[in-house]
Coordinates of C-alpha atoms in Angstrom, one line a residue:
Chain A
M1 CA -49.9 -54.0 4.9
S2 CA -49.2 -53.9 0.6
D3 CA -47.2 -51.0 -0.9
V4 CA -50.4 -49.7 -2.5
D5 CA -52.1 -49.5 0.8
E6 CA -49.1 -47.5 2.7
L7 CA -48.8 -45.4 -0.6
E8 CA -52.6 -44.4 -0.5
A9 CA -52.6 -43.7 3.3
G10 CA -49.7 -41.7 3.3
V11 CA -50.5 -39.6 0.3
R12 CA -54.2 -39.1 2.2
D13 CA -52.3 -37.4 4.7
G14 CA -50.6 -35.5 2.6
D15 CA -46.9 -37.0 3.5
R16 CA -44.5 -35.7 1.2
R17 CA -42.4 -38.7 0.7
A18 CA -45.2 -40.8 0.4
L19 CA -46.4 -39.0 -2.5
A20 CA -43.2 -38.5 -4.1
R21 CA -43.2 -42.5 -3.9
A22 CA -46.1 -42.6 -5.5
I23 CA -45.5 -40.1 -8.4
T24 CA -42.3 -42.2 -9.0
L25 CA -44.7 -45.4 -9.2
V26 CA -46.9 -43.9 -11.6
E27 CA -44.0 -42.6 -13.9
S28 CA -42.8 -46.3 -13.9
T29 CA -43.3 -48.1 -17.2
R30 CA -42.7 -51.4 -15.6
A31 CA -45.7 -53.8 -15.8
D32 CA -46.3 -54.7 -12.1
H33 CA -45.9 -51.0 -11.4
R34 CA -48.2 -50.0 -13.6
E35 CA -50.8 -52.4 -11.8
A36 CA -50.4 -50.9 -8.5
A37 CA -50.5 -47.1 -9.9
V38 CA -53.7 -47.9 -11.1
E39 CA -54.9 -49.4 -8.1
L40 CA -53.7 -46.3 -6.3
L41 CA -55.0 -43.9 -8.4
D42 CA -58.4 -45.3 -8.5
R43 CA -58.5 -45.8 -4.8
L44 CA -57.7 -41.8 -4.4
V45 CA -60.0 -40.7 -7.0
D46 CA -62.6 -39.5 -4.5
R47 CA -60.2 -36.9 -3.2
T48 CA -58.9 -35.4 -6.9
G49 CA -60.3 -32.7 -8.8
G50 CA -60.2 -30.0 -5.8
A51 CA -57.1 -27.8 -7.1
T52 CA -56.8 -25.2 -9.5
R53 CA -55.0 -26.4 -12.4
V54 CA -53.0 -24.0 -14.0
G55 CA -50.5 -24.1 -17.1
I56 CA -47.6 -21.7 -17.9
S57 CA -45.3 -21.8 -20.5
G58 CA -42.4 -19.8 -21.8
S59 CA -39.0 -20.1 -24.0
P60 CA -36.4 -20.8 -22.6
G61 CA -34.6 -17.1 -21.4
V62 CA -38.2 -15.3 -20.6
G63 CA -37.0 -15.9 -16.8
K64 CA -39.5 -18.8 -16.3
S65 CA -37.8 -20.3 -13.0
T66 CA -37.9 -17.0 -11.1
F67 CA -41.0 -16.2 -12.3
I68 CA -43.1 -19.4 -11.4
E69 CA -40.8 -18.9 -7.9
A70 CA -42.6 -15.5 -7.4
L71 CA -45.8 -16.6 -8.4
G72 CA -45.4 -19.8 -6.1
L73 CA -44.5 -17.5 -3.2
E74 CA -47.6 -15.2 -3.8
I75 CA -49.8 -18.4 -4.2
L76 CA -48.5 -19.4 -0.7
R77 CA -49.1 -16.1 1.0
G78 CA -52.8 -16.6 -0.1
G79 CA -52.8 -19.9 2.2
H80 CA -52.5 -22.4 -0.5
R81 CA -50.6 -25.6 -0.8
L82 CA -49.1 -25.5 -4.0
A83 CA -47.2 -28.1 -6.2
V84 CA -45.2 -27.5 -9.5
L85 CA -44.9 -29.9 -11.8
A86 CA -43.5 -30.1 -15.3
V87 CA -44.1 -31.5 -18.9
D88 CA -40.8 -31.7 -20.6
P89 CA -40.0 -34.7 -23.3
S90 CA -36.6 -33.4 -23.8
S91 CA -36.0 -33.9 -20.2
R92 CA -33.7 -36.8 -18.9
R93 CA -33.3 -37.7 -15.1
S94 CA -29.9 -36.6 -16.0
G95 CA -31.2 -33.1 -16.2
G96 CA -33.5 -32.0 -18.6
S97 CA -33.9 -28.5 -19.7
I98 CA -36.9 -27.6 -17.1
L99 CA -37.4 -28.2 -13.2
G100 CA -34.1 -31.2 -13.5
D101 CA -31.9 -28.7 -11.7
K102 CA -32.6 -28.8 -7.9
T103 CA -30.7 -25.5 -7.7
R104 CA -33.9 -23.7 -9.3
M105 CA -36.6 -22.2 -7.3
V106 CA -34.4 -22.4 -3.9
E107 CA -36.7 -20.5 -2.0
L108 CA -40.0 -21.9 -3.2
G109 CA -38.3 -25.3 -2.5
R110 CA -37.8 -24.5 0.9
E111 CA -41.4 -23.7 1.7
P112 CA -43.2 -26.8 3.5
D113 CA -46.5 -26.2 1.6
A114 CA -44.6 -26.0 -1.6
Y115 CA -44.0 -29.5 -3.6
I116 CA -41.7 -29.3 -6.9
R117 CA -41.5 -32.2 -9.0
P118 CA -39.3 -32.4 -12.4
S119 CA -40.4 -33.6 -15.5
P120 CA -40.5 -37.6 -16.2
A121 CA -38.3 -38.7 -18.3
G122 CA -40.0 -40.2 -21.5
E123 CA -39.4 -40.8 -25.1
T124 CA -42.9 -38.9 -26.5
L125 CA -44.8 -35.9 -25.2
G126 CA -48.0 -38.4 -24.9
G127 CA -46.1 -40.4 -22.3
V128 CA -44.8 -37.7 -20.3
A129 CA -47.9 -35.8 -20.3
R130 CA -50.1 -39.1 -19.0
R131 CA -47.4 -39.4 -16.3
T132 CA -48.1 -35.9 -15.5
R133 CA -51.8 -36.2 -15.6
E134 CA -51.6 -38.9 -13.1
A135 CA -49.0 -37.0 -10.8
L136 CA -51.5 -34.2 -10.9
L137 CA -54.1 -36.0 -9.2
L138 CA -52.4 -37.7 -7.0
C139 CA -51.2 -34.1 -5.9
E140 CA -54.7 -33.3 -5.6
A141 CA -55.4 -36.4 -3.4
A142 CA -52.3 -35.3 -0.9
G143 CA -54.5 -31.7 -0.4
F144 CA -52.4 -29.6 -3.0
D145 CA -55.1 -26.7 -3.8
V146 CA -53.1 -25.5 -6.4
V147 CA -51.2 -27.2 -9.0
L148 CA -49.2 -25.6 -11.4
V149 CA -47.9 -27.5 -14.8
E150 CA -44.9 -25.9 -16.5
T151 CA -43.7 -26.2 -20.2
V152 CA -41.1 -25.1 -22.3
G153 CA -42.2 -23.3 -25.2
V154 CA -41.8 -26.1 -28.0
G155 CA -45.4 -26.0 -29.8
Q156 CA -46.6 -29.4 -29.2
S157 CA -46.2 -29.4 -25.2
E158 CA -48.3 -26.2 -24.6
T159 CA -51.3 -28.3 -26.2
A160 CA -50.6 -31.2 -24.3
V161 CA -50.6 -29.2 -21.1
A162 CA -53.6 -27.1 -21.9
E163 CA -55.2 -30.6 -22.2
L164 CA -54.5 -31.3 -18.1
V165 CA -55.0 -27.5 -16.8
D166 CA -58.3 -25.3 -16.3
V167 CA -56.3 -21.9 -17.1
F168 CA -53.1 -21.5 -18.9
T169 CA -50.5 -18.4 -19.0
L170 CA -48.0 -17.7 -21.7
L171 CA -45.0 -15.9 -20.4
V172 CA -43.1 -14.0 -23.0
A173 CA -40.0 -11.7 -22.7
P174 CA -40.1 -8.1 -23.8
G175 CA -39.3 -7.3 -27.7
G176 CA -40.3 -6.0 -30.8
G177 CA -42.5 -7.4 -33.2
D178 CA -40.2 -9.7 -34.4
D179 CA -40.1 -11.5 -30.9
L180 CA -43.9 -11.8 -31.4
Q181 CA -42.8 -13.9 -34.6
G182 CA -41.3 -16.4 -32.2
I183 CA -44.9 -17.4 -30.5
K184 CA -46.3 -20.3 -32.5
R185 CA -49.7 -19.1 -33.8
G186 CA -51.2 -21.9 -32.1
I187 CA -50.3 -21.3 -28.5
M188 CA -51.6 -17.7 -28.2
E189 CA -54.7 -19.1 -29.0
L190 CA -54.6 -21.4 -25.1
A191 CA -53.3 -18.1 -23.3
D192 CA -55.9 -16.8 -20.5
V193 CA -53.2 -14.7 -19.5
V194 CA -50.2 -13.4 -21.1
V195 CA -47.5 -11.8 -19.1
V196 CA -44.4 -10.0 -20.4
N197 CA -41.7 -10.4 -17.7
K198 CA -38.5 -8.6 -17.5
A199 CA -40.5 -4.9 -17.2
D200 CA -37.9 -3.8 -15.5
G201 CA -34.7 -1.3 -16.1
D202 CA -34.1 -0.5 -19.3
L203 CA -36.7 -3.0 -20.8
E204 CA -39.8 -1.6 -18.8
Q205 CA -40.5 0.6 -21.7
T206 CA -40.0 -2.4 -24.4
A207 CA -42.4 -4.9 -22.4
G208 CA -45.1 -2.0 -22.2
R209 CA -45.2 -1.9 -26.1
T210 CA -44.7 -5.8 -26.1
A211 CA -48.1 -6.0 -24.2
A212 CA -49.8 -4.1 -26.4
D213 CA -48.4 -6.3 -29.6
Y214 CA -50.0 -8.9 -27.6
R215 CA -53.3 -6.9 -26.8
N216 CA -53.3 -6.6 -30.6
A217 CA -52.8 -9.6 -31.8
L218 CA -55.2 -11.2 -29.3
G219 CA -57.7 -8.5 -30.4
L220 CA -57.8 -9.9 -34.0
M221 CA -58.6 -13.4 -32.6
R222 CA -61.5 -15.1 -30.9
P223 CA -61.1 -15.8 -27.1
R224 CA -61.1 -19.4 -26.4
V225 CA -64.2 -19.6 -24.3
A226 CA -66.7 -17.1 -25.4
G227 CA -67.3 -13.9 -23.1
I228 CA -63.8 -14.5 -21.7
E229 CA -61.1 -12.3 -23.1
P230 CA -57.2 -13.0 -22.5
K231 CA -55.6 -10.4 -20.3
V232 CA -52.0 -9.2 -21.3
L233 CA -50.0 -7.8 -18.3
T234 CA -46.3 -6.9 -17.8
A235 CA -44.4 -8.1 -14.6
S236 CA -40.8 -8.5 -13.2
A237 CA -40.3 -11.1 -11.2
L238 CA -37.1 -9.9 -10.1
K239 CA -38.8 -7.0 -8.8
G240 CA -41.6 -8.4 -7.8
H241 CA -44.2 -6.3 -9.7
G242 CA -46.9 -7.6 -11.6
I243 CA -46.8 -11.2 -9.5
D244 CA -50.2 -10.6 -7.6
E245 CA -52.0 -9.1 -10.5
T246 CA -50.9 -12.6 -12.4
W247 CA -52.4 -14.8 -9.9
A248 CA -55.6 -12.6 -9.5
A249 CA -55.6 -12.2 -13.2
L250 CA -55.9 -16.2 -13.3
C251 CA -58.0 -16.5 -10.2
H252 CA -60.7 -14.3 -12.3
V253 CA -60.7 -16.5 -15.2
H254 CA -61.0 -19.7 -12.7
D255 CA -63.6 -18.0 -11.4
Q256 CA -65.4 -16.9 -14.4
L257 CA -65.1 -20.7 -15.7
S258 CA -66.3 -22.2 -12.5
G259 CA -69.4 -19.9 -12.2
S260 CA -70.8 -20.4 -15.7
G261 CA -70.6 -24.5 -15.5
A262 CA -67.4 -24.3 -18.1
L263 CA -64.9 -25.6 -15.8
D264 CA -67.1 -28.7 -15.2
D265 CA -67.7 -29.0 -19.1
L266 CA -64.0 -28.4 -19.6
R267 CA -63.1 -31.2 -17.0
R268 CA -65.4 -33.4 -18.1
G269 CA -64.2 -33.2 -21.6
Q270 CA -60.8 -33.5 -20.6
A271 CA -61.2 -37.1 -18.6
V272 CA -63.1 -38.2 -21.3
A273 CA -60.5 -37.6 -24.2
W274 CA -58.0 -38.6 -22.0
M275 CA -59.1 -42.1 -21.5
W276 CA -60.0 -42.6 -25.1
S277 CA -56.4 -41.0 -26.0
E278 CA -55.0 -43.8 -23.5
V279 CA -56.8 -46.4 -25.5
Q280 CA -55.5 -45.0 -28.6
D281 CA -51.8 -44.9 -27.2
A282 CA -51.8 -48.3 -25.9
V283 CA -53.0 -50.0 -29.1
I284 CA -50.1 -48.1 -30.8
D285 CA -47.8 -48.7 -28.3
A286 CA -48.8 -52.7 -28.6
A287 CA -48.6 -52.5 -31.8
R288 CA -45.0 -51.4 -31.8
R289 CA -44.2 -53.1 -28.7
D290 CA -45.4 -56.5 -29.3
G291 CA -42.7 -58.4 -31.0
H292 CA -44.3 -60.4 -34.4
A293 CA -46.8 -57.6 -34.4
A294 CA -44.3 -54.8 -34.5
D295 CA -42.2 -56.0 -37.1
R296 CA -45.1 -56.3 -39.3
A297 CA -46.3 -52.9 -38.2
S298 CA -42.8 -51.4 -38.8
R299 CA -43.0 -52.8 -42.4
I300 CA -46.0 -51.7 -43.5
E301 CA -45.3 -48.3 -42.2
D302 CA -42.5 -47.7 -44.3
E303 CA -45.1 -49.3 -47.1
V304 CA -47.4 -46.6 -46.6
A305 CA -44.7 -43.6 -46.4
D306 CA -43.4 -44.8 -49.7
G307 CA -46.5 -44.6 -51.3
R308 CA -46.3 -48.2 -52.3
R309 CA -49.4 -49.1 -50.1
T310 CA -52.5 -47.0 -48.9
P311 CA -52.9 -46.1 -45.3
T312 CA -56.4 -47.4 -45.1
S313 CA -54.8 -50.8 -46.0
G314 CA -52.0 -50.5 -43.7
A315 CA -54.5 -49.8 -41.1
R316 CA -56.8 -52.8 -41.9
E317 CA -53.6 -55.1 -41.7
I318 CA -52.6 -54.0 -38.1
L319 CA -56.1 -54.1 -36.8
R320 CA -55.9 -57.9 -37.9
L321 CA -52.7 -58.2 -35.9
M322 CA -53.8 -56.6 -32.8
V323 CA -57.5 -56.2 -32.1
R324 CA -60.0 -59.4 -30.9
Chain B
M1 CA -64.7 -59.6 -64.5
S2 CA -64.9 -58.8 -60.9
D3 CA -66.5 -55.2 -59.9
V4 CA -62.9 -54.0 -58.5
D5 CA -61.4 -55.4 -62.0
E6 CA -64.0 -53.0 -64.0
L7 CA -63.7 -50.2 -61.4
E8 CA -59.9 -50.3 -61.6
A9 CA -59.9 -50.5 -65.5
G10 CA -62.2 -47.5 -65.7
V11 CA -60.3 -45.3 -63.1
R12 CA -57.3 -46.2 -64.8
D13 CA -58.9 -44.6 -68.4
G14 CA -60.1 -42.0 -66.5
D15 CA -63.6 -42.6 -67.0
R16 CA -66.0 -40.2 -65.1
R17 CA -68.4 -42.7 -64.7
A18 CA -66.1 -45.0 -63.0
L19 CA -64.6 -42.6 -60.6
A20 CA -68.1 -41.6 -59.7
R21 CA -68.6 -45.4 -58.5
A22 CA -65.3 -45.9 -57.3
I23 CA -65.9 -42.6 -54.9
T24 CA -69.6 -44.5 -53.9
L25 CA -67.7 -47.3 -53.2
V26 CA -64.8 -46.1 -50.7
E27 CA -67.9 -44.0 -49.2
S28 CA -69.9 -46.8 -48.6
T29 CA -69.5 -48.3 -44.9
R30 CA -71.2 -51.9 -45.6
A31 CA -68.5 -54.3 -44.8
D32 CA -68.1 -56.0 -47.9
H33 CA -68.1 -52.7 -49.5
R34 CA -65.1 -51.5 -47.2
E35 CA -63.2 -54.8 -48.6
A36 CA -63.9 -54.0 -52.1
A37 CA -62.4 -49.8 -51.6
V38 CA -59.4 -51.2 -49.9
E39 CA -58.6 -54.1 -52.8
L40 CA -59.2 -51.3 -55.3
L41 CA -57.1 -48.5 -53.5
D42 CA -54.4 -50.8 -53.3
R43 CA -54.1 -51.8 -56.8
L44 CA -54.4 -48.1 -57.8
V45 CA -52.0 -46.6 -55.2
D46 CA -49.2 -46.6 -58.1
R47 CA -51.1 -43.9 -60.0
T48 CA -51.5 -42.0 -56.8
G49 CA -49.4 -38.7 -55.5
G50 CA -49.1 -37.1 -58.8
A51 CA -51.5 -34.1 -58.2
T52 CA -51.5 -30.9 -56.5
R53 CA -53.4 -31.0 -53.4
V54 CA -54.8 -27.6 -52.6
G55 CA -57.6 -26.9 -49.5
I56 CA -59.5 -24.1 -49.9
S57 CA -61.6 -22.6 -47.0
G58 CA -63.9 -20.2 -46.1
S59 CA -67.1 -19.3 -44.1
P60 CA -70.6 -19.1 -45.6
G61 CA -70.7 -15.7 -47.3
V62 CA -67.1 -15.0 -48.5
G63 CA -68.7 -16.0 -51.9
K64 CA -66.8 -19.5 -52.0
S65 CA -68.4 -21.5 -54.6
T66 CA -68.0 -18.4 -56.9
F67 CA -64.5 -17.8 -56.3
I68 CA -63.9 -21.7 -56.4
E69 CA -65.4 -21.7 -60.0
A70 CA -63.4 -18.6 -61.1
L71 CA -60.0 -20.3 -60.0
G72 CA -61.2 -24.1 -61.2
L73 CA -61.6 -22.0 -64.5
E74 CA -58.5 -20.4 -64.7
I75 CA -56.8 -23.9 -63.4
L76 CA -58.1 -25.4 -66.6
R77 CA -57.3 -22.9 -68.8
G78 CA -53.6 -23.7 -67.7
G79 CA -54.2 -27.3 -69.4
H80 CA -54.5 -29.3 -65.9
R81 CA -57.3 -31.5 -65.2
L82 CA -59.3 -30.3 -61.6
A83 CA -61.4 -32.1 -59.1
V84 CA -63.4 -30.6 -56.5
L85 CA -63.9 -32.3 -53.3
A86 CA -65.5 -31.5 -50.3
V87 CA -65.4 -32.1 -46.5
D88 CA -68.2 -31.0 -44.5
P89 CA -69.5 -33.3 -41.8
S90 CA -72.5 -31.5 -41.9
S91 CA -73.5 -32.3 -45.1
R92 CA -76.1 -34.8 -45.6
R93 CA -77.1 -36.1 -49.0
S94 CA -80.3 -34.1 -48.9
G95 CA -78.5 -31.0 -49.1
G96 CA -75.3 -30.3 -47.2
S97 CA -74.3 -26.4 -46.9
I98 CA -71.8 -27.3 -49.5
L99 CA -71.2 -28.9 -52.7
G100 CA -74.7 -30.6 -52.2
D101 CA -76.3 -28.2 -54.4
K102 CA -75.9 -29.0 -57.9
T103 CA -76.7 -25.6 -59.2
R104 CA -73.4 -24.6 -57.6
M105 CA -70.3 -24.1 -59.9
V106 CA -72.8 -24.6 -63.5
E107 CA -70.0 -23.4 -65.5
L108 CA -66.9 -25.5 -63.8
G109 CA -69.5 -28.6 -64.1
R110 CA -69.6 -28.3 -67.6
E111 CA -66.0 -28.7 -68.2
P112 CA -64.7 -31.9 -69.6
D113 CA -61.7 -31.9 -67.6
A114 CA -63.3 -30.7 -64.3
Y115 CA -65.0 -33.3 -61.6
I116 CA -67.0 -32.2 -58.8
R117 CA -67.9 -33.9 -56.0
P118 CA -69.9 -33.3 -52.8
S119 CA -68.9 -33.9 -49.6
P120 CA -70.0 -37.7 -48.3
A121 CA -72.4 -37.7 -45.6
G122 CA -71.2 -38.5 -42.4
E123 CA -71.8 -38.3 -38.4
T124 CA -68.4 -37.0 -37.8
L125 CA -65.5 -35.0 -39.2
G126 CA -63.0 -38.0 -38.9
G127 CA -65.4 -40.3 -40.7
V128 CA -65.8 -37.6 -43.7
A129 CA -62.3 -36.7 -44.1
R130 CA -61.2 -40.4 -44.3
R131 CA -63.5 -41.0 -47.1
T132 CA -62.4 -37.8 -48.9
R133 CA -58.6 -39.0 -48.4
E134 CA -59.5 -41.9 -50.4
A135 CA -61.5 -40.0 -53.1
L136 CA -58.6 -37.6 -53.6
L137 CA -56.4 -41.0 -54.2
L138 CA -59.0 -42.1 -56.3
C139 CA -59.3 -38.7 -58.4
E140 CA -55.2 -39.1 -58.9
A141 CA -55.6 -42.2 -60.0
A142 CA -57.9 -41.2 -62.6
G143 CA -55.5 -38.4 -64.3
F144 CA -56.7 -35.4 -62.1
D145 CA -53.4 -33.6 -61.8
V146 CA -54.9 -30.5 -59.8
V147 CA -57.5 -31.4 -56.7
L148 CA -59.5 -28.6 -54.8
V149 CA -60.7 -30.0 -51.5
E150 CA -63.1 -27.2 -50.0
T151 CA -64.7 -27.0 -46.6
V152 CA -66.6 -24.8 -44.5
G153 CA -65.1 -22.4 -41.9
V154 CA -66.0 -24.0 -39.1
G155 CA -62.7 -24.5 -37.0
Q156 CA -61.9 -28.4 -37.3
S157 CA -62.7 -29.2 -40.6
E158 CA -60.0 -27.2 -41.9
T159 CA -57.3 -28.6 -39.8
A160 CA -59.0 -32.0 -40.8
V161 CA -58.3 -30.6 -44.7
A162 CA -55.0 -29.4 -44.1
E163 CA -53.7 -32.7 -43.2
L164 CA -54.6 -34.1 -46.5
V165 CA -53.2 -31.3 -49.1
D166 CA -49.9 -29.8 -49.7
V167 CA -51.3 -26.4 -49.8
F168 CA -54.0 -24.0 -47.8
T169 CA -55.7 -21.1 -49.0
L170 CA -58.3 -19.1 -46.6
L171 CA -60.8 -17.0 -48.4
V172 CA -62.3 -13.9 -46.4
A173 CA -64.7 -11.4 -46.7
P174 CA -63.9 -7.4 -46.6
G175 CA -64.7 -6.4 -43.4
G176 CA -63.1 -4.4 -40.4
G177 CA -60.8 -5.5 -37.9
D178 CA -63.9 -7.1 -36.2
D179 CA -64.3 -9.4 -39.2
L180 CA -61.0 -11.0 -38.4
Q181 CA -62.1 -12.0 -35.0
G182 CA -64.2 -14.4 -36.7
I183 CA -61.2 -16.6 -38.0
K184 CA -60.1 -18.8 -35.0
R185 CA -56.6 -18.4 -34.2
G186 CA -55.6 -21.7 -35.5
I187 CA -56.7 -21.4 -38.8
M188 CA -54.7 -18.4 -40.1
E189 CA -51.7 -20.5 -38.9
L190 CA -52.9 -23.3 -41.6
A191 CA -53.0 -20.7 -44.6
D192 CA -50.2 -20.6 -47.3
V193 CA -52.3 -17.8 -49.0
V194 CA -55.2 -15.3 -47.6
V195 CA -57.6 -14.0 -50.4
V196 CA -60.0 -11.3 -49.3
N197 CA -62.7 -11.9 -52.0
K198 CA -65.2 -9.2 -53.1
A199 CA -62.7 -6.4 -53.5
D200 CA -65.1 -5.2 -56.2
G201 CA -67.2 -1.4 -56.2
D202 CA -67.9 -0.5 -52.6
L203 CA -65.9 -3.3 -51.0
E204 CA -62.6 -2.6 -52.7
Q205 CA -61.0 0.1 -50.3
T206 CA -62.3 -2.0 -47.5
A207 CA -61.0 -5.2 -49.0
G208 CA -57.9 -3.5 -49.3
R209 CA -57.6 -2.6 -45.4
T210 CA -58.5 -5.9 -44.5
A211 CA -55.5 -7.3 -46.6
A212 CA -53.5 -5.2 -44.6
D213 CA -55.2 -6.2 -41.1
Y214 CA -54.4 -10.0 -42.3
R215 CA -50.8 -9.0 -43.4
N216 CA -50.1 -7.6 -39.8
A217 CA -51.7 -10.3 -38.1
L218 CA -50.0 -13.1 -40.1
G219 CA -46.6 -10.6 -39.8
L220 CA -47.1 -11.4 -35.7
M221 CA -46.8 -15.0 -36.4
R222 CA -44.1 -17.6 -37.4
P223 CA -44.9 -19.3 -40.9
R224 CA -46.2 -23.0 -41.2
V225 CA -43.2 -24.0 -43.0
A226 CA -39.6 -22.0 -42.3
G227 CA -38.9 -19.6 -44.9
I228 CA -42.4 -19.7 -46.7
E229 CA -44.1 -16.5 -45.7
P230 CA -47.5 -16.9 -46.1
K231 CA -49.1 -14.5 -48.9
V232 CA -52.5 -12.0 -48.6
L233 CA -54.1 -10.9 -51.8
T234 CA -57.1 -9.2 -52.8
A235 CA -59.2 -10.7 -55.5
S236 CA -63.2 -10.4 -57.1
A237 CA -64.4 -13.6 -58.0
L238 CA -67.0 -11.6 -59.9
K239 CA -65.1 -9.4 -62.1
G240 CA -62.3 -12.5 -62.0
H241 CA -59.5 -10.2 -60.8
G242 CA -56.8 -11.9 -58.4
I243 CA -58.0 -15.1 -59.5
D244 CA -54.5 -15.9 -61.6
E245 CA -52.5 -14.2 -58.8
T246 CA -54.3 -16.7 -56.6
W247 CA -53.2 -19.7 -58.3
A248 CA -49.7 -18.3 -59.2
A249 CA -49.4 -18.0 -55.3
L250 CA -50.4 -21.2 -54.6
C251 CA -48.2 -22.6 -57.4
H252 CA -45.0 -20.7 -56.2
V253 CA -45.9 -22.0 -52.5
H254 CA -46.1 -25.8 -53.9
D255 CA -42.9 -25.5 -55.8
Q256 CA -41.0 -24.0 -52.8
L257 CA -42.1 -27.2 -50.7
S258 CA -41.5 -29.7 -53.7
G259 CA -38.1 -28.3 -54.6
S260 CA -36.7 -27.9 -50.9
G261 CA -38.0 -31.7 -50.1
A262 CA -40.6 -30.6 -47.8
L263 CA -43.4 -31.6 -50.0
D264 CA -42.0 -35.5 -49.5
D265 CA -41.6 -35.0 -45.9
L266 CA -45.1 -33.7 -45.7
R267 CA -46.8 -36.4 -47.3
R268 CA -45.1 -39.4 -45.8
G269 CA -45.4 -37.7 -42.7
Q270 CA -49.3 -37.4 -43.5
A271 CA -49.7 -40.9 -45.0
V272 CA -48.7 -42.6 -42.0
A273 CA -50.4 -40.2 -39.2
W274 CA -53.4 -41.4 -41.4
M275 CA -52.6 -44.8 -41.1
W276 CA -52.5 -44.5 -37.3
S277 CA -55.4 -42.5 -36.8
E278 CA -57.2 -45.0 -38.8
V279 CA -55.9 -47.9 -36.7
Q280 CA -57.4 -45.6 -33.8
D281 CA -60.7 -44.9 -35.2
A282 CA -61.1 -48.2 -35.7
V283 CA -60.3 -49.3 -32.3
I284 CA -62.8 -46.6 -30.9
D285 CA -65.7 -47.4 -33.4
A286 CA -64.9 -51.4 -32.6
A287 CA -65.2 -50.2 -28.6
R288 CA -68.6 -48.2 -29.3
R289 CA -70.0 -50.7 -31.8
D290 CA -69.6 -53.9 -30.8
G291 CA -72.7 -54.7 -28.2
H292 CA -71.3 -55.9 -24.8
A293 CA -68.2 -54.0 -25.3
A294 CA -70.3 -51.1 -26.5
D295 CA -72.3 -51.1 -23.6
R296 CA -69.3 -51.6 -21.3
A297 CA -67.2 -48.7 -22.6
S298 CA -70.3 -46.1 -22.1
R299 CA -70.8 -47.3 -18.7
I300 CA -67.2 -46.7 -17.9
E301 CA -67.1 -43.5 -20.4
D302 CA -69.9 -41.9 -17.5
E303 CA -67.6 -43.2 -14.6
V304 CA -64.9 -41.1 -16.0
A305 CA -66.5 -38.1 -17.1
D306 CA -68.4 -38.0 -13.6
G307 CA -65.0 -38.3 -11.6
R308 CA -65.9 -41.7 -10.2
R309 CA -63.1 -43.6 -12.3
T310 CA -59.5 -42.5 -13.6
P311 CA -59.2 -42.2 -17.3
T312 CA -56.3 -44.8 -17.0
S313 CA -58.4 -47.3 -15.3
G314 CA -61.1 -46.5 -17.8
A315 CA -58.7 -46.9 -20.6
R316 CA -57.4 -50.3 -19.1
E317 CA -60.9 -52.4 -18.8
I318 CA -61.6 -50.9 -22.1
L319 CA -58.6 -52.3 -23.9
R320 CA -58.9 -55.6 -22.1
L321 CA -62.3 -56.0 -23.6
M322 CA -61.0 -55.1 -27.0
V323 CA -57.3 -56.0 -27.5
R324 CA -55.7 -59.3 -28.3

């Protein structure tokens, strides 16, 4: 039995060790591993698509891991099997900023129906996101019916996560109008649910005002999907308040998307866009990796940056080097 | 003397007919025209980069052409030479929604130091934006030192325009909080200057309130470039109010960007990104155009959309069809 056969069988059985090895395989950049990963994913494709895919983002300091732990336990109480993945291009195996530390989410990590996986290491956001997309499919194939994809609040990574999930939650800390400025404008438009965490003790009143500020800001904007207004909640992961409401709000949006056919359209579009973006990334990778072409491409890039050559002319030369 | 020689000489002389012919050449999709266009642009590259590049966007009904005419005349009074271009993927030679109508901007169109060019026709925004980028370089080579790039408020086109200009103006109409909802969230974050037009007569007070609403909404967001706060103004293109203030505000932002070195970084990044995006577009064009590959690509696309195949596997097969 080949490695791929074994992994396929293990993932289909929902075996966690097989899932972990399968994800390690899709994360590898070695050419033979990539071949095997593509083969494995293709074989499992009939088992994918079954999960509710939830994105969750929050800046450092908003209490993200405590919140995800509380939300995760709430999800498990509903009888679901939960996988938690992460997209963090700054992460390294040696300890990234999210999910790298195994001491986080201790309680959730002990649950038999939860699977937590740190962010793959990677130089580029695109690469990290691509491997997380594949890990998500593997989790679905292993029978996880809710997948949370976590990311840090660093701008581009939220957009990448939004492109691979069905619904998106933005986690924020209580604070005055000044704190709202910390959220990049483009990020708010991704959120289906905004949760003001740490609504407890001294911060409870501030959290209420922050929620009102967000409601106001979101009210001035057009919803991501027509007819689906983003919801703003307060919560305290510490006290366990607002966690069930958050999950209910996410499920409500998911049901609306699903019922109207919008979810199907969203996922079809995501899959096709993902394919073409892989084609595009692969071409650029090839232009930068392959010895002769890479040297030329790098020189052409400098000429274009310095304005010594037009982008169009640079692009044509790179294409001549590469495309059949 | 070849056509390219003649066009090069004419553009260098600032000859308007030569410029018009050169832009027609870069707009053509015929393979031999593309060759000549790339050659022409490469020869003129030393003359590019000298203009203040201004993006301007506004939904139908905000009085965009009247405003651009007033702003354009103000710019000419400062001794500048002004080119006005447009990005409108819905435009057709037969009469697009912007700049297609020669009866617009009558006064500006008569000025010897102004050059107005309608949007190129095109199926895709990417294609229209690419040709407008090249037209912008030609205008610079012809000695125009201010280039306005106009677009309609349709979401994606503003982003495309923002990627080819230095500063961006969003033109809006007076109206209550409800009208703010018409502006997609991502668009506001592009604006360096927001102008509430039609601040005259009955609408003057409403315009003031709308400006306050925008100031409030923008105040809740992080500026595009650190340290450069977006400015909100009221204006009446009809009465000629607020036009000089708009131009002054745009110049102020441009000076700040230029003085801090941010403009140089912005343009280097835009040029390199443009080159790679041309490479990527060309690869996708080739995958969709070339007979055999196109048939296969289209079948693969369906399989991926239907979830019968993973995007990764689809991408690999398309690459095998195409790349060296």
